[in-house]
Coordinates of N, CA and C in Angstrom, one line a residue:
M282 N 9.8 154.1 88.5 CA 10.5 153.5 87.4 C 9.8 153.1 86.2
L283 N 8.5 152.4 86.3 CA 7.7 151.9 85.3 C 7.0 153.2 84.5
K284 N 6.5 154.1 85.3 CA 5.9 155.0 84.6 C 6.8 156.0 83.9
E285 N 8.1 156.3 84.1 CA 9.0 156.8 83.4 C 9.2 156.0 82.1
W286 N 9.4 154.8 82.3 CA 9.7 154.0 81.0 C 8.4 154.1 79.9
L287 N 7.2 154.2 80.6 CA 5.9 154.2 79.9 C 5.9 155.5 79.2
Q288 N 6.4 156.7 79.7 CA 6.2 157.9 79.2 C 7.4 158.0 78.2
E289 N 8.6 157.2 78.4 CA 9.7 157.5 77.3 C 9.7 156.5 76.3
S290 N 8.8 155.6 76.2 CA 8.7 154.6 75.4 C 8.1 155.1 73.9
R291 N 8.5 154.8 72.9 CA 7.9 155.3 71.6 C 7.1 153.9 71.1
Y292 N 7.2 152.8 71.7 CA 6.5 151.6 71.0 C 6.5 150.7 72.2
T293 N 5.2 150.8 72.9 CA 4.8 149.9 74.2 C 4.0 149.0 73.6
V294 N 4.2 147.6 73.9 CA 3.2 146.4 73.5 C 2.9 145.7 75.0
V295 N 1.8 145.3 75.1 CA 1.1 144.7 76.3 C 0.7 143.4 76.0
F296 N 1.0 142.3 76.8 CA 0.9 141.1 76.7 C -0.1 140.5 77.8
T297 N -1.1 140.0 77.8 CA -2.0 139.9 78.8 C -2.4 138.2 78.8
G298 N -2.7 137.8 80.1 CA -2.8 136.3 80.2 C -4.1 136.3 81.2
A299 N -4.3 135.2 81.8 CA -5.4 134.8 82.5 C -5.7 135.8 83.7
G300 N -4.5 136.2 84.2 CA -4.6 137.3 85.5 C -5.4 138.5 85.0
M301 N -5.2 138.8 83.8 CA -6.1 139.8 83.4 C -7.4 139.8 83.5
S302 N -7.9 138.5 83.0 CA -9.3 138.3 83.0 C -10.0 137.9 84.6
T303 N -9.2 137.3 85.4 CA -9.7 136.7 86.5 C -9.9 137.9 87.5
E304 N -9.5 139.1 87.2 CA -9.6 140.5 88.0 C -11.0 140.9 87.7
S305 N -11.8 140.4 86.4 CA -12.9 140.8 86.1 C -14.0 139.8 86.6
G306 N -13.5 138.7 87.4 CA -14.2 137.5 88.1 C -14.2 136.2 87.2
L307 N -13.9 136.3 85.9 CA -13.6 134.9 85.3 C -12.9 133.9 85.9
P308 N -13.3 132.8 85.9 CA -12.4 131.8 86.5 C -11.2 131.2 85.3
D309 N -10.0 131.0 86.0 CA -8.9 130.6 85.1 C -8.9 129.2 84.9
F310 N -8.0 128.7 84.3 CA -7.9 127.1 83.8 C -6.8 126.4 84.8
R311 N -5.7 127.0 85.1 CA -4.6 126.3 85.7 C -4.5 126.4 87.2
S312 N -5.1 127.1 87.8 CA -4.8 127.4 89.4 C -5.6 126.3 90.0
S313 N -5.4 126.2 91.3 CA -6.1 125.1 92.0 C -7.4 125.0 92.0
S314 N -8.1 126.2 91.4 CA -9.6 126.1 91.5 C -10.0 126.4 90.1
G315 N -9.1 126.2 89.2 CA -9.4 126.5 87.7 C -10.3 125.6 87.2
L316 N -10.7 125.9 85.8 CA -11.7 124.9 85.2 C -11.0 123.6 85.0
W317 N -9.8 123.5 84.5 CA -9.2 122.2 84.2 C -9.2 121.3 85.5
K318 N -9.5 121.8 86.8 CA -9.5 120.7 87.7 C -11.0 120.2 87.7
Q319 N -11.9 120.7 87.2 CA -13.3 120.2 87.0 C -13.4 119.3 85.8
K320 N -12.7 119.7 84.6 CA -12.6 118.8 83.4 C -11.3 118.5 83.1
D321 N -11.0 117.5 82.4 CA -9.8 116.9 81.8 C -9.6 117.6 80.5
P322 N -8.8 118.6 80.2 CA -8.5 119.1 79.0 C -8.2 118.2 77.8
S323 N -7.7 117.1 78.1 CA -7.3 116.1 77.0 C -8.5 115.4 76.5
Q324 N -9.6 115.6 77.5 CA -10.7 114.9 77.0 C -11.8 115.8 76.4
I325 N -11.9 117.0 76.8 CA -12.8 117.9 76.2 C -12.4 119.1 75.3
A326 N -11.3 119.6 75.4 CA -10.8 120.7 74.7 C -9.9 120.3 73.5
N327 N -10.3 119.4 72.8 CA -9.6 119.2 71.3 C -10.6 118.7 70.4
T328 N -10.0 118.3 69.2 CA -10.7 118.4 68.0 C -11.4 116.7 68.0
N329 N -10.7 115.9 68.9 CA -11.2 114.7 68.9 C -12.7 114.8 69.6
A330 N -12.7 115.4 70.7 CA -13.9 115.8 71.4 C -15.1 116.2 70.7
L331 N -14.5 117.4 70.0 CA -15.5 117.7 69.1 C -16.2 116.8 68.0
N332 N -15.3 116.0 67.5 CA -15.8 115.0 66.5 C -16.5 113.8 67.2
D333 N -16.2 113.4 68.2 CA -16.4 111.9 69.0 C -17.2 112.3 70.2
N334 N -17.3 113.4 70.7 CA -18.0 113.6 72.0 C -18.8 114.9 71.8
V335 N -19.5 115.1 70.9 CA -20.0 116.5 70.7 C -20.9 117.1 71.6
E336 N -21.6 116.1 72.3 CA -22.8 116.9 73.1 C -22.0 117.3 74.4
E337 N -21.1 116.8 74.9 CA -20.2 117.1 76.2 C -19.4 118.4 75.7
F338 N -18.9 118.3 74.5 CA -18.2 119.4 74.0 C -18.8 120.8 74.1
I339 N -20.0 120.7 73.5 CA -21.0 121.7 73.3 C -21.4 122.1 74.6
E340 N -21.9 121.4 75.3 CA -22.4 121.7 76.6 C -21.3 122.6 77.5
F341 N -19.9 121.9 77.6 CA -18.8 122.8 78.2 C -18.6 124.0 77.8
Y342 N -18.5 124.1 76.3 CA -18.2 125.5 75.8 C -19.5 126.4 75.7
R343 N -20.7 125.8 75.7 CA -21.9 126.7 75.8 C -21.8 127.4 77.3
Q344 N -21.5 126.6 78.3 CA -21.4 127.3 79.5 C -20.2 128.3 79.7
R345 N -19.2 127.9 78.8 CA -18.0 129.0 78.8 C -18.7 130.3 78.2
V346 N -19.4 130.2 77.2 CA -19.8 131.3 76.5 C -20.8 132.1 77.3
L347 N -21.7 131.4 77.8 CA -22.6 132.0 78.9 C -22.0 132.7 79.8
G348 N -21.0 132.0 80.4 CA -20.3 132.4 81.6 C -19.5 133.8 81.4
V349 N -18.9 134.0 80.1 CA -18.1 135.1 79.8 C -19.3 136.4 79.7
K350 N -20.5 136.1 79.3 CA -21.5 137.1 79.1 C -21.9 137.6 80.5
E351 N -21.5 136.9 81.5 CA -21.9 137.5 82.9 C -20.9 138.5 83.4
Y352 N -20.0 138.6 82.9 CA -18.7 139.4 83.4 C -18.4 140.6 82.3
H353 N -17.7 141.5 82.7 CA -17.4 142.6 82.0 C -15.9 143.1 82.3
P354 N -15.3 143.9 81.1 CA -14.0 144.4 81.5 C -13.9 145.3 82.7
H355 N -12.7 145.2 83.3 CA -12.5 145.9 84.6 C -11.8 147.0 84.3
K356 N -11.4 148.0 85.1 CA -10.9 149.3 84.8 C -9.6 149.4 84.1
G357 N -8.7 148.1 84.4 CA -7.7 148.0 83.6 C -7.6 147.9 82.2
H358 N -8.6 147.1 81.9 CA -8.9 147.1 80.2 C -9.2 148.3 79.6
Y359 N -10.0 149.0 80.4 CA -10.4 150.4 79.8 C -9.2 151.6 79.9
I360 N -8.3 151.5 80.9 CA -7.1 152.0 80.8 C -6.2 151.9 79.7
L361 N -6.0 150.4 79.4 CA -5.3 150.1 78.2 C -6.0 150.5 76.9
A362 N -7.2 150.6 76.8 CA -7.9 151.1 75.6 C -7.5 152.6 75.4
E363 N -7.8 153.5 76.7 CA -7.5 154.6 76.6 C -5.9 155.0 76.3
W364 N -5.0 154.3 76.7 CA -3.6 154.6 76.2 C -3.5 154.1 74.8
E365 N -4.0 153.2 74.2 CA -4.1 153.0 72.8 C -4.6 154.3 71.8
Q366 N -5.6 154.8 72.5 CA -6.1 155.8 71.7 C -5.2 157.2 71.9
Q367 N -4.4 157.3 73.0 CA -3.5 158.2 73.1 C -2.0 158.0 72.6
G368 N -2.0 156.8 72.3 CA -0.6 156.5 71.4 C 0.3 155.8 72.5
K369 N -0.1 155.7 73.6 CA 1.0 155.4 74.7 C 1.2 153.7 74.6
V370 N 0.1 153.0 74.1 CA 0.3 151.5 73.7 C -0.2 151.3 72.3
K371 N 0.9 150.7 71.8 CA 0.6 150.4 70.2 C -0.4 149.2 70.0
S372 N -0.1 148.2 70.9 CA -0.9 146.9 70.5 C -1.1 146.0 71.7
I373 N -1.9 145.3 71.9 CA -2.0 144.1 72.8 C -2.0 142.7 72.1
I374 N -1.3 142.2 72.7 CA -1.1 140.7 72.4 C -1.7 139.7 73.7
T375 N -2.7 138.9 73.3 CA -3.4 138.5 74.4 C -3.7 136.9 74.4
Q376 N -3.6 136.1 75.4 CA -3.8 134.7 75.5 C -5.3 134.4 76.0
N377 N -5.9 135.5 76.1 CA -7.3 135.2 76.8 C -8.4 135.2 75.5
V378 N -9.5 134.7 75.7 CA -10.5 134.4 74.6 C -11.8 135.0 75.1
D379 N -11.9 135.9 76.0 CA -13.2 136.6 76.6 C -13.6 137.8 75.6
G380 N -12.6 138.4 74.6 CA -12.9 139.6 74.1 C -12.8 140.8 74.8
F381 N -12.6 140.8 76.1 CA -12.8 142.0 77.0 C -12.0 143.4 76.6
H382 N -10.8 143.0 75.9 CA -9.9 144.1 75.4 C -10.7 145.0 74.4
Q383 N -11.3 144.3 73.4 CA -12.3 144.8 72.4 C -13.5 145.5 72.9
E384 N -14.1 144.8 73.9 CA -15.2 145.5 74.4 C -14.9 146.8 75.2
A385 N -13.7 146.8 75.6 CA -13.2 148.2 76.5 C -12.7 149.1 75.4
G386 N -12.7 148.8 74.1 CA -12.2 149.9 73.2 C -10.9 149.6 72.5
S387 N -10.2 148.7 72.9 CA -8.8 148.5 72.1 C -9.1 147.7 70.9
T388 N -8.5 148.2 69.8 CA -8.5 147.7 68.5 C -7.4 146.9 68.0
Q389 N -6.2 147.4 68.5 CA -5.0 146.5 68.0 C -4.7 145.4 68.8
V390 N -5.4 144.4 68.8 CA -5.2 143.1 69.7 C -5.1 141.8 68.7
A391 N -3.9 141.2 69.1 CA -3.8 139.8 68.7 C -4.3 138.8 69.6
E392 N -5.5 138.2 69.1 CA -5.9 137.2 70.1 C -5.2 135.7 69.7
L393 N -4.4 135.5 70.4 CA -3.2 134.2 70.0 C -4.3 132.9 70.2
H394 N -5.2 132.8 71.1 CA -6.0 131.6 71.3 C -7.5 131.7 70.7
G395 N -7.8 132.8 69.9 CA -9.0 132.9 69.4 C -9.9 133.6 70.4
T396 N -11.3 133.5 70.1 CA -12.2 134.1 70.7 C -13.5 133.4 71.1
L397 N -14.2 133.5 72.3 CA -15.4 133.0 72.6 C -16.5 133.8 72.1
Q398 N -16.3 135.0 71.7 CA -17.4 136.1 71.0 C -17.6 135.6 69.7
K399 N -17.1 134.6 69.2 CA -17.7 134.2 67.7 C -17.6 132.7 67.8
L400 N -18.5 132.2 66.7 CA -18.5 130.7 66.5 C -18.3 130.6 65.1
H401 N -17.7 129.3 64.6 CA -17.7 129.3 63.1 C -18.1 127.7 62.9
C402 N -18.5 127.3 61.8 CA -18.8 125.8 61.3 C -17.6 125.3 61.3
Q403 N -17.4 124.0 61.9 CA -16.5 123.0 61.7 C -16.3 122.6 60.5
S404 N -17.4 122.3 59.6 CA -17.4 121.8 58.2 C -17.2 122.9 57.2
C405 N -17.9 124.1 57.2 CA -17.8 124.8 56.1 C -17.1 126.2 56.2
G406 N -16.8 126.5 57.7 CA -16.1 127.8 58.1 C -17.0 129.1 58.3
R407 N -18.3 128.9 58.1 CA -19.2 130.1 58.2 C -19.1 130.6 59.6
E408 N -18.9 131.9 59.8 CA -18.9 132.5 61.1 C -20.3 133.0 61.6
Y409 N -20.4 133.0 62.9 CA -21.6 133.4 63.6 C -21.4 133.9 64.9
S410 N -22.2 134.6 65.4 CA -22.3 135.3 66.7 C -22.3 134.3 67.8
S411 N -21.6 134.5 68.9 CA -21.9 133.5 69.9 C -23.2 133.4 70.6
E412 N -24.0 134.5 70.0 CA -25.5 134.3 70.5 C -26.3 133.2 70.1
E413 N -25.6 132.5 69.0 CA -26.2 131.2 68.7 C -26.3 130.2 69.4
Y414 N -24.9 130.1 70.4 CA -24.9 129.2 71.7 C -26.0 129.6 72.7
V415 N -26.2 130.8 72.9 CA -27.3 131.6 73.9 C -28.5 130.8 73.5
A416 N -28.8 130.8 72.2 CA -30.3 130.6 71.7 C -30.3 128.8 71.5
E417 N -29.1 128.1 72.0 CA -29.2 126.8 72.0 C -29.4 126.1 70.6
D418 N -28.6 126.9 69.5 CA -28.6 126.4 68.2 C -27.2 126.3 67.8
Y419 N -26.9 124.9 67.7 CA -25.7 124.4 67.5 C -25.1 124.1 66.2
Y420 N -26.1 124.2 65.1 CA -25.9 123.7 63.8 C -25.9 124.8 62.8
C421 N -25.2 124.6 61.7 CA -24.8 125.6 60.6 C -26.1 125.7 59.8
V422 N -26.7 126.7 59.6 CA -27.8 126.9 58.7 C -27.5 126.6 57.1
A423 N -26.1 126.6 57.0 CA -25.7 126.4 55.3 C -25.5 125.0 55.2
C424 N -24.8 124.3 56.2 CA -24.5 122.7 55.7 C -24.7 121.9 56.7
E425 N -25.4 122.5 57.9 CA -25.9 121.6 59.1 C -24.7 120.9 59.8
G426 N -23.3 121.8 59.6 CA -22.3 121.2 60.5 C -22.3 121.7 61.8
I427 N -21.2 121.4 62.7 CA -21.4 121.9 64.0 C -20.8 123.0 64.4
L428 N -21.5 123.8 65.1 CA -21.0 125.2 65.4 C -19.9 125.1 66.8
R429 N -18.8 125.5 66.3 CA -17.7 125.6 67.6 C -17.3 127.0 67.8
P430 N -16.8 127.1 69.1 CA -16.2 128.5 69.4 C -15.0 128.6 68.6
S431 N -14.8 129.9 68.2 CA -13.4 130.3 67.4 C -12.3 130.4 68.4
I432 N -12.0 129.3 69.1 CA -10.8 129.4 69.8 C -9.9 128.3 69.4
V433 N -8.7 128.4 69.7 CA -7.6 127.1 69.5 C -7.9 126.2 70.5
L434 N -8.1 125.0 70.1 CA -8.3 123.9 70.7 C -7.0 123.2 70.9
F435 N -6.7 122.3 72.1 CA -5.6 121.5 72.0 C -5.2 120.7 70.8
G436 N -4.0 120.8 70.2 CA -3.5 120.2 69.0 C -3.6 121.0 67.7
E437 N -4.4 122.2 67.9 CA -4.6 123.1 66.8 C -3.3 124.1 66.8
S438 N -3.0 124.6 65.6 CA -2.1 125.7 65.6 C -2.7 127.2 66.1
L439 N -1.9 128.0 66.3 CA -2.4 129.4 66.6 C -2.6 130.0 65.3
P440 N -3.8 130.7 65.2 CA -4.1 131.6 64.0 C -3.0 132.3 63.5
Q441 N -2.7 132.1 62.1 CA -1.5 132.6 61.6 C -1.5 134.2 61.7
E442 N -2.8 134.8 61.2 CA -2.6 136.2 61.2 C -2.1 136.9 62.4
A443 N -3.0 136.3 63.5 CA -2.7 136.8 64.9 C -1.2 136.6 65.3
F444 N -0.7 135.4 65.1 CA 0.6 135.0 65.4 C 1.8 136.0 64.8
Q445 N 1.6 136.2 63.6 CA 2.5 136.9 62.7 C 2.3 138.5 63.1
F446 N 1.2 139.1 63.4 CA 1.0 140.3 64.1 C 1.9 140.7 65.3
A447 N 1.7 139.4 66.2 CA 2.3 139.5 67.5 C 3.9 139.6 67.4
Y448 N 4.3 138.5 66.5 CA 5.6 138.5 66.4 C 6.4 139.7 65.9
E449 N 5.6 140.5 64.9 CA 6.1 142.0 64.4 C 6.1 142.8 65.5
E450 N 5.0 142.8 66.3 CA 4.7 143.9 67.4 C 5.9 143.5 68.4
A451 N 6.1 142.3 68.8 CA 7.2 142.1 69.8 C 8.5 142.6 69.2
E452 N 8.9 142.5 68.0 CA 10.1 143.0 67.4 C 10.2 144.5 67.8
K453 N 9.1 145.0 67.4 CA 9.2 146.5 67.3 C 9.2 147.1 68.7
A454 N 8.8 146.5 69.7 CA 8.5 146.9 71.2 C 9.8 147.6 71.8
E455 N 9.8 148.7 72.3 CA 10.7 149.3 73.1 C 10.4 149.1 74.6
L456 N 9.3 148.9 74.9 CA 8.7 148.6 76.3 C 7.5 147.3 76.1
F457 N 7.9 146.3 76.8 CA 7.1 145.1 76.6 C 6.5 144.7 78.0
I458 N 5.2 144.7 78.2 CA 4.7 144.7 79.7 C 3.7 143.4 79.5
V459 N 4.1 142.5 80.5 CA 3.3 141.2 80.6 C 2.3 141.5 81.7
L460 N 1.1 141.4 81.7 CA 0.2 141.5 82.7 C -0.6 140.0 82.8
G461 N -0.5 139.5 84.1 CA -1.1 138.4 84.4 C -0.9 137.1 83.6
S462 N 0.2 136.7 83.1 CA 0.4 135.4 82.4 C 1.6 134.7 83.2
S463 N 1.3 133.5 83.4 CA 2.3 132.5 83.9 C 3.4 132.3 83.1
L464 N 3.3 132.7 81.8 CA 4.2 132.3 80.5 C 4.8 130.9 80.6
S465 N 3.7 130.2 80.7 CA 4.2 128.5 80.8 C 3.6 128.0 79.5
V466 N 2.7 128.7 78.6 CA 2.2 128.1 77.6 C 3.1 128.5 76.2
T467 N 3.4 127.6 75.5 CA 4.2 127.7 74.2 C 3.2 127.5 73.2
P468 N 3.6 128.4 71.9 CA 4.7 129.3 71.8 C 4.4 130.8 72.3
A469 N 3.2 131.0 72.8 CA 2.6 132.4 73.2 C 3.7 132.9 74.2
N470 N 4.6 132.2 75.0 CA 5.6 132.8 76.0 C 6.8 133.3 75.4
Q471 N 6.9 133.0 74.3 CA 8.1 133.3 73.5 C 8.1 134.7 73.2
F472 N 7.0 135.5 73.0 CA 6.9 136.8 72.6 C 7.7 137.8 73.5
P473 N 7.7 137.8 74.9 CA 8.3 138.3 75.8 C 9.9 138.4 75.5
L474 N 10.4 137.2 75.3 CA 11.8 136.8 74.8 C 12.2 137.4 73.6
I475 N 11.2 137.4 72.6 CA 11.4 138.0 71.3 C 11.7 139.5 71.5
A476 N 10.8 140.3 72.2 CA 10.9 141.6 72.5 C 12.3 141.8 73.3
K477 N 12.6 141.2 74.2 CA 13.8 141.4 74.9 C 15.1 141.4 74.1
D478 N 15.0 140.2 73.3 CA 16.2 140.1 72.3 C 16.3 141.4 71.4
H479 N 15.3 142.0 71.2 CA 15.6 143.0 70.3 C 15.5 144.5 71.0
G480 N 15.8 144.3 72.2 CA 16.2 145.6 72.9 C 15.2 146.1 73.7
A481 N 14.0 145.6 74.0 CA 13.0 146.2 74.7 C 13.2 145.8 76.1
K482 N 12.7 146.9 77.0 CA 12.5 146.6 78.5 C 11.6 145.7 78.8
L483 N 11.7 144.5 79.5 CA 10.6 143.8 80.0 C 10.2 143.8 81.2
V484 N 8.7 143.9 81.4 CA 8.3 144.2 82.8 C 7.3 143.2 82.9
I485 N 7.1 142.4 84.1 CA 6.3 141.3 84.1 C 5.5 141.6 85.5
V486 N 4.2 141.7 85.4 CA 3.2 141.9 86.3 C 2.4 140.5 86.6
N487 N 2.7 139.6 87.7 CA 1.9 138.4 87.7 C 1.6 138.1 89.2
R488 N 0.9 137.6 89.7 CA 0.6 137.2 91.0 C 1.8 136.2 91.4
D489 N 2.1 135.3 90.7 CA 3.0 134.2 90.8 C 4.5 134.4 90.1
E490 N 5.4 133.8 90.6 CA 6.8 133.8 89.7 C 6.4 133.1 88.2
T491 N 7.5 133.6 87.4 CA 7.1 133.1 86.0 C 8.4 132.3 85.7
P492 N 8.7 131.5 84.9 CA 9.9 131.1 84.3 C 10.8 132.1 83.7
F493 N 10.4 133.3 83.2 CA 11.1 134.3 82.7 C 11.3 135.5 83.5
D494 N 11.0 135.4 84.7 CA 11.5 136.6 85.8 C 12.9 137.0 85.6
S495 N 13.7 136.1 85.5 CA 15.1 136.5 85.6 C 15.5 137.2 84.3
Y496 N 14.9 137.2 83.2 CA 15.1 138.1 82.2 C 14.4 139.5 82.1
A497 N 13.6 139.7 82.9 CA 12.9 140.8 83.1 C 13.7 141.9 83.8
D498 N 13.4 143.2 83.2 CA 13.9 144.5 84.0 C 13.4 144.9 85.2
L499 N 12.0 144.4 85.2 CA 11.1 144.9 86.3 C 10.1 143.7 86.6
V500 N 10.0 143.1 87.8 CA 9.1 142.2 88.2 C 8.0 142.9 89.4
I501 N 7.0 142.6 89.1 CA 6.0 143.0 90.2 C 5.0 141.8 90.5
H502 N 5.1 141.3 91.8 CA 4.3 140.3 92.1 C 3.2 140.5 93.4
D503 N 3.3 141.6 93.9 CA 2.5 142.0 95.2 C 1.6 142.9 94.9
K504 N 1.2 143.2 93.6 CA 0.0 144.2 93.3 C -0.9 143.6 92.2
K505 N -2.1 143.8 92.3 CA -3.1 143.5 91.1 C -2.9 144.2 90.2
I506 N -3.2 143.7 89.0 CA -2.9 144.3 87.6 C -3.5 145.7 87.6
G507 N -4.9 145.7 88.0 CA -5.8 146.9 88.1 C -5.0 148.0 88.9
E508 N -4.5 147.5 90.0 CA -3.6 148.5 90.9 C -2.6 149.3 90.2
V509 N -1.8 148.4 89.5 CA -0.5 148.7 88.8 C -0.9 149.8 87.9
L510 N -2.0 149.3 87.0 CA -2.3 150.2 85.9 C -3.0 151.4 86.3
E511 N -3.8 151.6 87.4 CA -4.4 152.8 88.0 C -3.2 153.6 88.4
E512 N -2.3 153.2 89.0 CA -1.2 153.9 89.6 C -0.4 154.7 88.4
L513 N -0.2 153.9 87.3 CA 0.4 154.5 86.3 C -0.6 155.6 85.4
H514 N -1.9 155.5 85.7 CA -2.7 156.2 85.1 C -2.8 157.5 85.6
T515 N -2.4 157.6 87.1 CA -2.7 159.0 87.6 C -1.6 159.8 87.3

């Protein structure tokens, strides 16, 4: 069924969450073994921590930047990139911050929560490569402000350009495929509903049930994302 929908669709949009990354080995945040079981997000992943608890903030995110560099895209990432090149997938909306979609070759990617692949100065906004964290250089050469990952912290708004692109893509979609998202984080979880409201078929592939399963035309809980994509790829 899904294979036929993919072949018939003139505009397929893919939405990815943590489950896409965990199949590369990256730890997630909200599961029983996730990162937020080790750290309290209200204490470390917000602008107050950046301003008032700089050393702990930098050390936590430095470890995350270094951690991402230990992993790589899995086959599913490369399949999506190939489908984009073939015109089967028009765009990817992702909640992930690892940059694996781009590393695999995808170009039309809306990073709703930013990326760990870049840093920027909290004071002047100048952008840097995440390699600066690897070198343990945490301060801007232009103004000596604090370098922070270019991710969305708690209390911050989603990047407007990425949000607008995602909104427009969801409206255009004929087929909207969710891969590995619990669909529990707002406002990102509204995009599948926007697509559905505009006539798209909605497919959800996730290990656990989501709040929006009842809206979906097809739900897959018993297979890994990579397995689903490989079956569609054959």
